[in-house]
Short mmCIF file of C-alpha atoms and ligand atoms in Angstrom, two decimals:
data_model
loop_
_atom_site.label_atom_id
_atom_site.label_comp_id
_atom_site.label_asym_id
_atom_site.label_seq_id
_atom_site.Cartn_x
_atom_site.Cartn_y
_atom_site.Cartn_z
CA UNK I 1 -12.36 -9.00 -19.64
CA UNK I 2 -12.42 -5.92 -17.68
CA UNK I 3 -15.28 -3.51 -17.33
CA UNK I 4 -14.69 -0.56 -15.59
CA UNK I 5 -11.27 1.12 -15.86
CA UNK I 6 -11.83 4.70 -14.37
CA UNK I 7 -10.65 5.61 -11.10
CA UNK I 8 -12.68 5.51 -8.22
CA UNK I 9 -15.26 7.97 -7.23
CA UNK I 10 -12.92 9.05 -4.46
CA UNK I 11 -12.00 12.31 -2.34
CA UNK I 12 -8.63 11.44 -4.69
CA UNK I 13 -9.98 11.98 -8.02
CA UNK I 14 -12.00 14.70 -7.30
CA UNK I 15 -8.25 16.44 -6.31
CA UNK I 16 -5.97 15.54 -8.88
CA UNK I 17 -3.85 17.00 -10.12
CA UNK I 18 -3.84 16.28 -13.62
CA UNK I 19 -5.52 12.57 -15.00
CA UNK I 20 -3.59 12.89 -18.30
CA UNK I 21 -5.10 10.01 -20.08
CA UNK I 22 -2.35 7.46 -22.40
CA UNK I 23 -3.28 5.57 -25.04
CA UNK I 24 -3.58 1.69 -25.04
CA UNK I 25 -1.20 -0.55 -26.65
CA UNK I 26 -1.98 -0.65 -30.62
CA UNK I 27 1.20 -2.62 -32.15
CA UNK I 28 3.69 -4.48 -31.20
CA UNK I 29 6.80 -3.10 -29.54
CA UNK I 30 9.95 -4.55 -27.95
CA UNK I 31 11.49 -3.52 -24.78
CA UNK I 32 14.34 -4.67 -21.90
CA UNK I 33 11.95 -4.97 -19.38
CA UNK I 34 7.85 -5.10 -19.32
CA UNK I 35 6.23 -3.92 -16.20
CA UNK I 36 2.34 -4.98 -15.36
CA UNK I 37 0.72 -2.83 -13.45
CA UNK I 38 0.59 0.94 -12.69
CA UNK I 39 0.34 1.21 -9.15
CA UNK I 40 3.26 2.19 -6.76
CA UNK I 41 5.35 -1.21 -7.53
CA UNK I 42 4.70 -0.98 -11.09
CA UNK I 43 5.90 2.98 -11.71
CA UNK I 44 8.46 3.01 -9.38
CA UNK I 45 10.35 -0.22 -10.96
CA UNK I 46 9.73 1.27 -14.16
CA UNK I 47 11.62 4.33 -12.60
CA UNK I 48 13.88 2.31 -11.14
CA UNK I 49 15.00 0.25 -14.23
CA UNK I 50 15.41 3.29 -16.63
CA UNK I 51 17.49 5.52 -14.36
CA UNK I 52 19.58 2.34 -14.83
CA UNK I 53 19.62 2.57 -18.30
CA UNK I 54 16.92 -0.12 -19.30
CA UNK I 55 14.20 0.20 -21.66
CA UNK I 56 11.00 -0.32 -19.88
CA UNK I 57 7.18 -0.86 -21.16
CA UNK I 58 4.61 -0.44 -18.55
CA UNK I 59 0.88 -1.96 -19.07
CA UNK I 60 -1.32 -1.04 -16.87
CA UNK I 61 -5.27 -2.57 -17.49
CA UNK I 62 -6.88 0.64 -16.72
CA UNK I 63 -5.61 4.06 -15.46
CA UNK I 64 -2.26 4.90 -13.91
CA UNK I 65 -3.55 4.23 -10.02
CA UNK I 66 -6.80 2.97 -10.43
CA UNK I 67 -5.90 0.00 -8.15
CA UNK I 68 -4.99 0.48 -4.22
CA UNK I 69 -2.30 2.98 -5.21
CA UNK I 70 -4.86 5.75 -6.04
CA UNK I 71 -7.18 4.84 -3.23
CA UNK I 72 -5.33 4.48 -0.42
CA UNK I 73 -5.11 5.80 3.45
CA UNK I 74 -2.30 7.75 2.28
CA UNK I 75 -0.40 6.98 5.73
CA UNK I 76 3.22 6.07 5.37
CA UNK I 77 4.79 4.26 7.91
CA UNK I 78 7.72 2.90 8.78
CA UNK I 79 8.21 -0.89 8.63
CA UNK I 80 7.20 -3.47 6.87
CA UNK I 81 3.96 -3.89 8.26
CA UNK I 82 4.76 -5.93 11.32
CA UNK I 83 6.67 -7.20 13.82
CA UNK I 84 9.60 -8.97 11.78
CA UNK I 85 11.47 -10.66 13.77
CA UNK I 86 9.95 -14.16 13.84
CA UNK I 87 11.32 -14.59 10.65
CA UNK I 88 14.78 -14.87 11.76
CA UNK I 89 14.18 -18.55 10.84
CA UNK I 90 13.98 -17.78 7.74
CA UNK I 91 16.20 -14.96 7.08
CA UNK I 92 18.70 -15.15 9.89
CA UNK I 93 19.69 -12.04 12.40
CA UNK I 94 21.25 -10.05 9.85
CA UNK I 95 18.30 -10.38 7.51
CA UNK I 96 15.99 -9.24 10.74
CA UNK I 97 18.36 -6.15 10.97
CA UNK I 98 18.03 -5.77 7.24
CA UNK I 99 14.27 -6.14 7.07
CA UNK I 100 13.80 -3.54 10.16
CA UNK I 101 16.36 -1.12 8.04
CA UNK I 102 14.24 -1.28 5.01
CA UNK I 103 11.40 -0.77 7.11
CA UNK I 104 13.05 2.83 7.90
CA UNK I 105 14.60 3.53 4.94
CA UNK I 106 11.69 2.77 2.53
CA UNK I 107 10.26 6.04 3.77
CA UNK I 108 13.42 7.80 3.61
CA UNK I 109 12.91 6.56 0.12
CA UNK I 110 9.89 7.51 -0.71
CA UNK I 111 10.55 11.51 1.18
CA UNK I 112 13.52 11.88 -1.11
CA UNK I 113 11.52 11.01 -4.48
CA UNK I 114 8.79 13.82 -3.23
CA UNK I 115 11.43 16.01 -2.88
CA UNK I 116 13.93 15.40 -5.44
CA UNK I 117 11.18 15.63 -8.00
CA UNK I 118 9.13 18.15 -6.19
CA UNK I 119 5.57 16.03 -6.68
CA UNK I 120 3.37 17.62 -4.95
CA UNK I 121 1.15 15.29 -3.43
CA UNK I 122 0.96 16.66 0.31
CA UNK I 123 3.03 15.06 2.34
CA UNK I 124 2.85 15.95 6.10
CA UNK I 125 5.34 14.23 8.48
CA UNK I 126 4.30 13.29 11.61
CA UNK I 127 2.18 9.91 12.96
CA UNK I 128 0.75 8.24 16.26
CA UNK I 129 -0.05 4.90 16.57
CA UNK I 130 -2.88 4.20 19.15
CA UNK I 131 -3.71 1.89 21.76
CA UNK I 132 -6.91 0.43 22.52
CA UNK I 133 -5.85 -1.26 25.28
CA UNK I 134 -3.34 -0.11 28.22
CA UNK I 135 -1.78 -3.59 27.79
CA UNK I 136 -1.04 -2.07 24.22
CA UNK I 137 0.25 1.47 25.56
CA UNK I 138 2.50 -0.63 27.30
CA UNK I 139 4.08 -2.58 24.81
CA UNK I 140 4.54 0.76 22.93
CA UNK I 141 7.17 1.21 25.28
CA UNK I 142 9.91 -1.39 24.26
CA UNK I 143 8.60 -0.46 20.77
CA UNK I 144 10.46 2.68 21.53
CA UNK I 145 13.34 1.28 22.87
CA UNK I 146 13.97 -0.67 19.94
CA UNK I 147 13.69 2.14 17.63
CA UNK I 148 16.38 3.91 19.48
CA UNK I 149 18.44 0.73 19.34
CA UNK I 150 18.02 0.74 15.65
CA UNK I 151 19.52 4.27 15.36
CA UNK I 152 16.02 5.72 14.21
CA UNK I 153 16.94 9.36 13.35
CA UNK I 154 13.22 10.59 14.19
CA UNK I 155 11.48 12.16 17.37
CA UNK I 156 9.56 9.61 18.80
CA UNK I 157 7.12 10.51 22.40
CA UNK I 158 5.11 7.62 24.36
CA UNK I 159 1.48 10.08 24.75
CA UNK I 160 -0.17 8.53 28.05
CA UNK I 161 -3.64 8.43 28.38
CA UNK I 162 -3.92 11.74 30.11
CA UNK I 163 -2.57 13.56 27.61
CA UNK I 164 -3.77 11.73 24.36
CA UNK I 165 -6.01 14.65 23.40
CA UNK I 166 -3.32 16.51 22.62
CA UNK I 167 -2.83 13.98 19.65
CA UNK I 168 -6.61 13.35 18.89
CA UNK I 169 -9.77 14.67 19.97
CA UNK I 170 -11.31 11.23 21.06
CA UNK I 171 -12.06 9.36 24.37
CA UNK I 172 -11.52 5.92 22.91
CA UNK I 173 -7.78 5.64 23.65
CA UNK I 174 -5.46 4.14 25.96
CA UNK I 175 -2.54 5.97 24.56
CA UNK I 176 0.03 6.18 21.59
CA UNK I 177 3.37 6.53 20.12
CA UNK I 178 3.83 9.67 17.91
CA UNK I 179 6.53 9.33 15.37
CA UNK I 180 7.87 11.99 13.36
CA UNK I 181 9.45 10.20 10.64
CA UNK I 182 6.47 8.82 9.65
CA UNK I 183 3.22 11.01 7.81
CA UNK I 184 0.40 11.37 5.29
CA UNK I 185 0.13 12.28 1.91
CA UNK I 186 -2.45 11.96 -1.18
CA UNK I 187 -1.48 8.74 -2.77
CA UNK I 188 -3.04 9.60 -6.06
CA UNK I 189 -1.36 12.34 -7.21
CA UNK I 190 2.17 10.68 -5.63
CA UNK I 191 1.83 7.84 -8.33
CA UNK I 192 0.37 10.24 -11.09
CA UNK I 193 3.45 12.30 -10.26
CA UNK I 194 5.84 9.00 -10.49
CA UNK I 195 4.49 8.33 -13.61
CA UNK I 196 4.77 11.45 -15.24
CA UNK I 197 8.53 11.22 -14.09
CA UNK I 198 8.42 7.50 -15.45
CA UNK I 199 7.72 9.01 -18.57
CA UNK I 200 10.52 11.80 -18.55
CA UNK I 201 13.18 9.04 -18.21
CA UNK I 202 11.60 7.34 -21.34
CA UNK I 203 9.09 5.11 -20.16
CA UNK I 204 6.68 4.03 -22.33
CA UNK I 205 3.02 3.84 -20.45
CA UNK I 206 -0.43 2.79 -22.27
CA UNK I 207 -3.44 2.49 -19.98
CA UNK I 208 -6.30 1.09 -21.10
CA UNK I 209 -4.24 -2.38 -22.15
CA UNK I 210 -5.10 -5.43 -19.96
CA UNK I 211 -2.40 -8.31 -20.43
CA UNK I 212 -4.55 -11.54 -21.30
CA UNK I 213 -1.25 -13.63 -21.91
CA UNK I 214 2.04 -14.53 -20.97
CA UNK I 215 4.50 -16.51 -23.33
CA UNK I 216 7.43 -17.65 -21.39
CA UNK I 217 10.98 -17.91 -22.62
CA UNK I 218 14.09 -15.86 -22.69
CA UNK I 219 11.94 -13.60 -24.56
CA UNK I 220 8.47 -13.20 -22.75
CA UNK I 221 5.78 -12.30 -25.07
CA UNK I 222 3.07 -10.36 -23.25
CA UNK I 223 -0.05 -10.31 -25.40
CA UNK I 224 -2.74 -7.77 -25.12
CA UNK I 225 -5.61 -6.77 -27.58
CA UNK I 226 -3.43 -4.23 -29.50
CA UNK I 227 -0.44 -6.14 -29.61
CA UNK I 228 2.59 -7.99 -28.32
CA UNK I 229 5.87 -6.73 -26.12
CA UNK I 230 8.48 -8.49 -26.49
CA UNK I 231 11.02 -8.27 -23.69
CA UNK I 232 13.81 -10.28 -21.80
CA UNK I 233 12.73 -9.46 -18.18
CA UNK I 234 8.79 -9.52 -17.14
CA UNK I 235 7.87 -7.59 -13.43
CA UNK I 236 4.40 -8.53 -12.36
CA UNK I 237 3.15 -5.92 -10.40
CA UNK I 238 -0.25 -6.62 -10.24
CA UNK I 239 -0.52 -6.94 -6.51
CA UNK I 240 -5.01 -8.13 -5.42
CA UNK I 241 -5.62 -7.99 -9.14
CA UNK I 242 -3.45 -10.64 -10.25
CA UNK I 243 -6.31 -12.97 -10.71
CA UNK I 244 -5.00 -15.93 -13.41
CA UNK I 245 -2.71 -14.10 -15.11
CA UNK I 246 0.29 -15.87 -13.51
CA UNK I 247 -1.22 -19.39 -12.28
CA UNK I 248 1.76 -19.74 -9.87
CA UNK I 249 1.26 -16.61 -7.88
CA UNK I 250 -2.72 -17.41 -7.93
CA UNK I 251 -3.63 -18.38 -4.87
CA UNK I 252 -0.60 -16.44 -2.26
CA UNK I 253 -2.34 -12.97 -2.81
CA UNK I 254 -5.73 -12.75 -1.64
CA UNK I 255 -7.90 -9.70 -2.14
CA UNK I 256 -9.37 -8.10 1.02
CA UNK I 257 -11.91 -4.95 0.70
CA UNK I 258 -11.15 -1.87 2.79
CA UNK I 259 -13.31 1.31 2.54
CA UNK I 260 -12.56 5.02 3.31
CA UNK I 261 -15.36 7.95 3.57
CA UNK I 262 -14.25 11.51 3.77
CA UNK I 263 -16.28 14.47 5.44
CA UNK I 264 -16.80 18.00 4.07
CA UNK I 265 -14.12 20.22 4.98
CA UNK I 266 -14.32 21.09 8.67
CA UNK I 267 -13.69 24.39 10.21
CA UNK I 268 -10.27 25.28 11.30
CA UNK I 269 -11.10 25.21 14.75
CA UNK I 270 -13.25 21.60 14.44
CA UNK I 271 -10.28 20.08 12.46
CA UNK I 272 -7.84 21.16 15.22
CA UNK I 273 -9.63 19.81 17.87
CA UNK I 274 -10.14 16.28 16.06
CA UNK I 275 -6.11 15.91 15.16
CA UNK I 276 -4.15 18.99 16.64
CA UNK I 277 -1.05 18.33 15.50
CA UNK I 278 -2.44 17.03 12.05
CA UNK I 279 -0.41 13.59 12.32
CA UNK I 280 -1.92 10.01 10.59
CA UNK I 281 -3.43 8.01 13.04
CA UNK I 282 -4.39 4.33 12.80
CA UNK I 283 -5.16 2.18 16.34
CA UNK I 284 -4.31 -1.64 16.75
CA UNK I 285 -7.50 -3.69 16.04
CA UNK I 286 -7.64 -6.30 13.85
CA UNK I 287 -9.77 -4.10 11.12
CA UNK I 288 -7.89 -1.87 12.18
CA UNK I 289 -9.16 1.97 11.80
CA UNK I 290 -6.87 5.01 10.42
CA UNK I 291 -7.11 7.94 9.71
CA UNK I 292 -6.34 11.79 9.12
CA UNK I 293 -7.04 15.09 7.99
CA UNK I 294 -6.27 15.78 3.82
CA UNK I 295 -4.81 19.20 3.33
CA UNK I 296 -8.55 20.62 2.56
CA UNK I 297 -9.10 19.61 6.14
CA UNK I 298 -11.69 16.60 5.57
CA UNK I 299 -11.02 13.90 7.84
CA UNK I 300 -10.66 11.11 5.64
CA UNK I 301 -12.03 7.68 7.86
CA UNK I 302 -10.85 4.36 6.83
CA UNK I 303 -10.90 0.55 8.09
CA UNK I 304 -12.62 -2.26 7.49
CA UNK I 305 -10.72 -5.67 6.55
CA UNK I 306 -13.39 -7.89 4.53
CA UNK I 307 -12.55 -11.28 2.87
CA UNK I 308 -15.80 -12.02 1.41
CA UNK I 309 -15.41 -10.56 -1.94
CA UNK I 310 -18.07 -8.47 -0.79
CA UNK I 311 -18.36 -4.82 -0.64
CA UNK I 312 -20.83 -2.70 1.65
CA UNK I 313 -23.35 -1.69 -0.35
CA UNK I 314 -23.31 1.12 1.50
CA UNK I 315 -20.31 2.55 2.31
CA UNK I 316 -20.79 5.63 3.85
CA UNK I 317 -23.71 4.06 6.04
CA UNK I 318 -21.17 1.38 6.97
CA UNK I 319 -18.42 3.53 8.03
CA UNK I 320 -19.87 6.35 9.58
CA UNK I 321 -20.73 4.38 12.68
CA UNK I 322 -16.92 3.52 13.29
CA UNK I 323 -15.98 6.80 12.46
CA UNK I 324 -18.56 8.37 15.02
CA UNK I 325 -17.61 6.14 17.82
CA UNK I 326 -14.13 7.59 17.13
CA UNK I 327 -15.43 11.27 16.52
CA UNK I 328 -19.06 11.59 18.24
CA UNK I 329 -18.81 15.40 17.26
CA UNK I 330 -19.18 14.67 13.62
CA UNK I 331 -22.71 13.39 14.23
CA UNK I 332 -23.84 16.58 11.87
CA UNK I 333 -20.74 16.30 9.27
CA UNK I 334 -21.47 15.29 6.11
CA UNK I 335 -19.50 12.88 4.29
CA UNK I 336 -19.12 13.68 0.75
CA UNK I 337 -17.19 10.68 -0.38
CA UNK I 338 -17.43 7.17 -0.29
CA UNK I 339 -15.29 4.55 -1.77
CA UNK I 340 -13.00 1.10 -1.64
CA UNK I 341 -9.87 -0.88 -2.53
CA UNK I 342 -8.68 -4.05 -2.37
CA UNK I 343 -5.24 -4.70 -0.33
CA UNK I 344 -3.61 -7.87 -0.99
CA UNK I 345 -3.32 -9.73 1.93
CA UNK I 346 -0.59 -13.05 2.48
CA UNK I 347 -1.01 -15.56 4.89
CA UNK I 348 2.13 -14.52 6.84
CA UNK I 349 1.32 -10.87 6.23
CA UNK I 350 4.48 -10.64 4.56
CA UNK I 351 5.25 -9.13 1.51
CA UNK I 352 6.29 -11.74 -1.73
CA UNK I 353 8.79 -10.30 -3.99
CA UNK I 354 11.17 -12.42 -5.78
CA UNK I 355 11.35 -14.57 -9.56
CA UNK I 356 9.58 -17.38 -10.42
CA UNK I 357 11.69 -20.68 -10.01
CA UNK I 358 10.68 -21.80 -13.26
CA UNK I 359 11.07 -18.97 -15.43
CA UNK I 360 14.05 -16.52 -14.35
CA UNK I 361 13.26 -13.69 -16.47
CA UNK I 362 9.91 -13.25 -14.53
CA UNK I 363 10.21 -11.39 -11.47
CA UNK I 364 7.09 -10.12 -8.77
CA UNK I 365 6.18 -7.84 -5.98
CA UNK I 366 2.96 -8.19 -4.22
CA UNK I 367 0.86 -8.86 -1.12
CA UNK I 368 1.88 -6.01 1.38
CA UNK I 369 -1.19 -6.50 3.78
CA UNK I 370 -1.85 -3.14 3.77
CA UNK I 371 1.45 -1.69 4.23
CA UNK I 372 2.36 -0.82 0.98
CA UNK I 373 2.89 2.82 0.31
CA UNK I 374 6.90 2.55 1.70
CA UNK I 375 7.52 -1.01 1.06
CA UNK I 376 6.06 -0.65 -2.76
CA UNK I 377 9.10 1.79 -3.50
CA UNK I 378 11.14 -0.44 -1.50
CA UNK I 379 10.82 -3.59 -3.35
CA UNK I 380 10.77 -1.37 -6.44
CA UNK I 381 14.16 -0.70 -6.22
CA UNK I 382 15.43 -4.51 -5.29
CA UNK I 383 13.30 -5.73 -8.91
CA UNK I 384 14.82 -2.73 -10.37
CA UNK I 385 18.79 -3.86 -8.89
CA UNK I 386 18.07 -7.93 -9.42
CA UNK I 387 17.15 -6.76 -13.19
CA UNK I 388 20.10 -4.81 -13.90
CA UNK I 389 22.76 -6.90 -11.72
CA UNK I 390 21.59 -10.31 -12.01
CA UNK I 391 21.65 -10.18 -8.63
CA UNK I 392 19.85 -8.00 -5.07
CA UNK I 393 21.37 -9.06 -1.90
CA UNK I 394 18.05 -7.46 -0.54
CA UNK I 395 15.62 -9.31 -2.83
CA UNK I 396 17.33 -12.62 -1.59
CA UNK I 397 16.14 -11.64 2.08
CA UNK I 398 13.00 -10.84 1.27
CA UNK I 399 12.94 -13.75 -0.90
CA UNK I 400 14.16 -16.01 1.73
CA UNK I 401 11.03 -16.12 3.66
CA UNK I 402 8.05 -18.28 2.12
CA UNK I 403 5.36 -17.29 0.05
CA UNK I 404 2.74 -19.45 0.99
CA UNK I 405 -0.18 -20.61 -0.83
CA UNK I 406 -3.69 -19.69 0.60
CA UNK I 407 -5.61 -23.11 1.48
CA UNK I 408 -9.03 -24.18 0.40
CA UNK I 409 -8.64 -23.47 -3.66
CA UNK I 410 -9.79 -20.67 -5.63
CA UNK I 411 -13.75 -21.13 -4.22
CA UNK I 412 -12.83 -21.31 -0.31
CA UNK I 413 -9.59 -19.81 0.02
CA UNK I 414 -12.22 -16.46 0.84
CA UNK I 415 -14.59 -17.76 3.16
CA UNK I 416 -11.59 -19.81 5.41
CA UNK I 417 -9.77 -16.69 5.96
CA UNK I 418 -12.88 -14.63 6.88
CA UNK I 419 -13.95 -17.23 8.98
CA UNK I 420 -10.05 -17.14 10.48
CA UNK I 421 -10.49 -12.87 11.05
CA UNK I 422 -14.03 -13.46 12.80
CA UNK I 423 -11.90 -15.81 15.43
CA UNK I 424 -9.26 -12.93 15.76
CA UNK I 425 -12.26 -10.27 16.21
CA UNK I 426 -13.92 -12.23 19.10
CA UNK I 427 -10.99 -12.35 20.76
CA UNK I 428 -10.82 -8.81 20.80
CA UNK I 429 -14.49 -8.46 22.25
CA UNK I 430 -13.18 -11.33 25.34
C1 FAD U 501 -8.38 1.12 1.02
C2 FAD U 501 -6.91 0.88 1.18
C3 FAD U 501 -6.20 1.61 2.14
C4 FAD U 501 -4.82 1.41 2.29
N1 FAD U 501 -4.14 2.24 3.13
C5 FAD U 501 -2.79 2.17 3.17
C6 FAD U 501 -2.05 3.12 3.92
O1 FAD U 501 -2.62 4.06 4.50
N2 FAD U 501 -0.70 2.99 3.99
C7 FAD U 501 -0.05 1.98 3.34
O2 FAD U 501 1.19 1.88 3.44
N3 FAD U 501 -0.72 1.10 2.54
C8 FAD U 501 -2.06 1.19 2.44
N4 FAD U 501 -2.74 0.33 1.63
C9 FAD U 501 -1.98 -0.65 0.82
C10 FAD U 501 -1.30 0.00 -0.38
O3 FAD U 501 -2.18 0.89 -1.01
C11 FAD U 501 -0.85 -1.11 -1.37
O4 FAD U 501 0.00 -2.01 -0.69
C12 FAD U 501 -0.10 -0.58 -2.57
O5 FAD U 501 -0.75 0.52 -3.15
C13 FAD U 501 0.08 -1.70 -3.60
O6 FAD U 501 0.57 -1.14 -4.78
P1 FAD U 501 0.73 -2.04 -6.09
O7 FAD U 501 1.31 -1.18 -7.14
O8 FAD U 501 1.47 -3.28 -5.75
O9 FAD U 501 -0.76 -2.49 -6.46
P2 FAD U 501 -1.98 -1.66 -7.06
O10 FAD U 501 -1.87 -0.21 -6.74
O11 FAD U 501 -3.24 -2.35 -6.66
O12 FAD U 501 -1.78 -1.77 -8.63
C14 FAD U 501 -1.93 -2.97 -9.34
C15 FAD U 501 -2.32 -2.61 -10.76
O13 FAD U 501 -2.18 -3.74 -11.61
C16 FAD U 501 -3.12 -3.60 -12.65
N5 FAD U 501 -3.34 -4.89 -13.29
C17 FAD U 501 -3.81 -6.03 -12.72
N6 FAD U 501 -3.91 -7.02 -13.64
C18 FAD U 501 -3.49 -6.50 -14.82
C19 FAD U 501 -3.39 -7.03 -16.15
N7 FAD U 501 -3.73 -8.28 -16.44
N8 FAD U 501 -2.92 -6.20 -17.13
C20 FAD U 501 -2.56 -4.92 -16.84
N9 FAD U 501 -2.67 -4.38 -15.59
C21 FAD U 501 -3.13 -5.16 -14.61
C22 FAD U 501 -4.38 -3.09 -11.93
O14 FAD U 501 -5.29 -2.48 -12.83
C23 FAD U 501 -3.77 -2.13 -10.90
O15 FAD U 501 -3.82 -0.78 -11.33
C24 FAD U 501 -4.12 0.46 1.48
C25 FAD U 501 -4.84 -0.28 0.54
C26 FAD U 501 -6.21 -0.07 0.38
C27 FAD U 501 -6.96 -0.87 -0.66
#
């Protein structure tokens, strides 16, 4: 059973915009579709489905957010999180193009909801991926070259190393690749906002209401303490908190801690010289760091990539020493919040969305690796299409590619993968 259901302590909370609490399920209620899960997949499928007409229930175990949604980098990028084109085995050329499309238009996606339903959650366009290396600056080059191929609609601008400080006030850096159709926003109050329009399309929501069991047939049953829903199509969106609801998905999703700490605000004229064009920044190591400035002007520091199941117990004292080797002139900045999430990691690093082979009605999106704030809304809207249609030409792509099954059993499938990272790290330090 679950313990604590409140957000986390986070920078987030502390600014949002309105944590309207809903009641948990306390009868039993029929419905077209039953969502689990109230993060980004979970709201925006339950959007999806009703401005399609459907009847939708949403569960979510504790608040609206609580999970990686609400906690968050708040950086969306374009793509789907990496390189996909080695899985033109899998999904053909076209479904490369496809896959490199959605990759765009996922935050085309995600811009128009913003705007079309004016949530104000402080989006900021504008992002420059880093290089640590010069063999990495380099390779940002044909990076560009294929977004141009690809008809990318946004500025892009290779930054060489003599003029990265005009993108970020650090000497760590090799170079980047700005791209302005790419940005930052508060992921919190995006998802609060989706939910609230959820709701005004008739979407019923109850936090509080963990599902403890699924009852498969053309009717799932989806027990919880309060009561049953009854409903023909079931969307697991449950993404590192799965756990045993859904044995068959057990196992492809593992849960990987990643921490953010945010300073006090800074000056104008300190903020400015940290980020001058106030763009989201991450670099290209394996824990990879990112970060930015919120719209208080805190720089909000995150990274880390830990498989042991394990958080700091420090988190501030943990990431403070990455952030300063980034920023040595926040020595005397305070950081005034500390917290962490859990991203689901796959072992292709590729995101599983599809139905289960043995039950039709039951359909899933999870696993992003990290790069979940576009492709969430993404795969939102294939669930959304495959539920309504019988059919997503773009959920068979993504479906197309295996979802593989983590090695080593519930007890080691942790420990092999961290041991697996630690390999990847030392190469970085050869
Ligand atoms: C620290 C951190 C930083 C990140 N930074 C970025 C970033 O900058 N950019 C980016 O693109 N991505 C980032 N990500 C990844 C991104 O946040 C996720 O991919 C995305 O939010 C996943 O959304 P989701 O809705 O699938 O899952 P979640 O938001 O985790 O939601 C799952 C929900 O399911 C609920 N649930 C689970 N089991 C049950 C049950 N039995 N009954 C009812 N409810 C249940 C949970 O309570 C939870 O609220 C980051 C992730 C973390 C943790």
């Amino acid at each position: 059973m679950i313990q604590s259901t409140d957000h986390a302590r986070s920078y987030y909370r502390a600014t949002a915009n309105a944590l309207t609490e809903r009641p948990a399920l306390g009868t039993d209620l029929t419905a077209d579709v039953c969502v689990i899960g109230g993060g980004f997949t979970g709201v925006n499928t339950a959007i999806e489905l009703a401005q399609r007409g459907l009847s939708v229930v949403l569960l979510e175990a504790r608040r609206i957010g609580w999970g990686a949604s609400g906690r968050n980098g708040g950086q969306l990028i374009r793509g789907i999180g990496h390189d996909v084109s080695g899985f033109g085995k899998y999904v053909g050329e076209e479904g490369v193009r496809y896959l490199e499309r959605a990759g765009i238009d996922s935050v085309a996606l995600v811009g128009e909801r913003i705007r079309t339903h004016r949530i104000d959650c402080d989006l900021r366009w504008g992002f420059c991926e880093l290089a640590n290396t010069p063999a990495q600056f380099a390779a940002f080059k044909g990076e560009q070259a294929h977004l141009a191929a690809l008809g990318y609609a946004h500025e892009t601008r290779l930054v060489g190393p003599q003029d990265i400080q005009q993108v970020v006030g650090s000497p760590v850096y090799a170079g980047g690749l700005v791209d302005m159709g790419s940005g930052h926003l508060h992921p919190l109050n995006l998802v609060l906002g989706e939910a609230r329009l959820a709701e005004s399309l008739g979407v019923r929501i109850f936090e509080h209401t963990e599902v403890l069991e699924l009852i498969h047939g053309d009717t799932v049953h989806v027990r919880c303490a309060g009561g049953t829903v009854r409903a023909a199509s079931l969307v697991l969106a449950c993404n590192a908190h799965l756990e045993e609801l859904e044995p068959r998905l057990s196992g492809k999703v593992l849960p990987a801690g990643s921490y953010i700490i945010a300073t006090e605000p800074l000056s104008a004229d300190l903020a400015n010289q940290l980020i001058p064009q106030n763009l989201a920044l991450c670099d290209q190591k394996v824990g990879l760091d990112y970060y930015r400035l919120s719209a208080d002007r805190r720089l909000l520091f995150g990274g880390a990539c830990h498989y042991s199941g394990r958080d700091p117990a420090d988190i501030a004292a943990y990431m403070q020493p990455k952030m300063l080797k980034v920023f040595p002139q926040l020595a005397n900045t305070a950081i005034e919040f500390q917290w962490g999430g859990k991203i689901g990691i796959t072992a292709n690093r590729f995101p599983q969305v599809g139905r289960l082979k043995q039950y039709p009605n039951v359909f899933y999106a999870q696993g992003y690796s990290g790069h979940g704030l576009n492709v969430t809304h993404w795969c939102a809207r294939l669930l959304a299409e495959a539920i309504q249609a019988g059919h997503s030409t773009g959920l068979d792509i993504f479906s197309q590619v295996p979802h593989m099954t983590f090695p080593g059993g519930k007890a080691l499938r942790s420990p092999l993968l961290a041991l697996g990272m630690l390999w990847y790290r030392l190469r970085e330090l050869i």
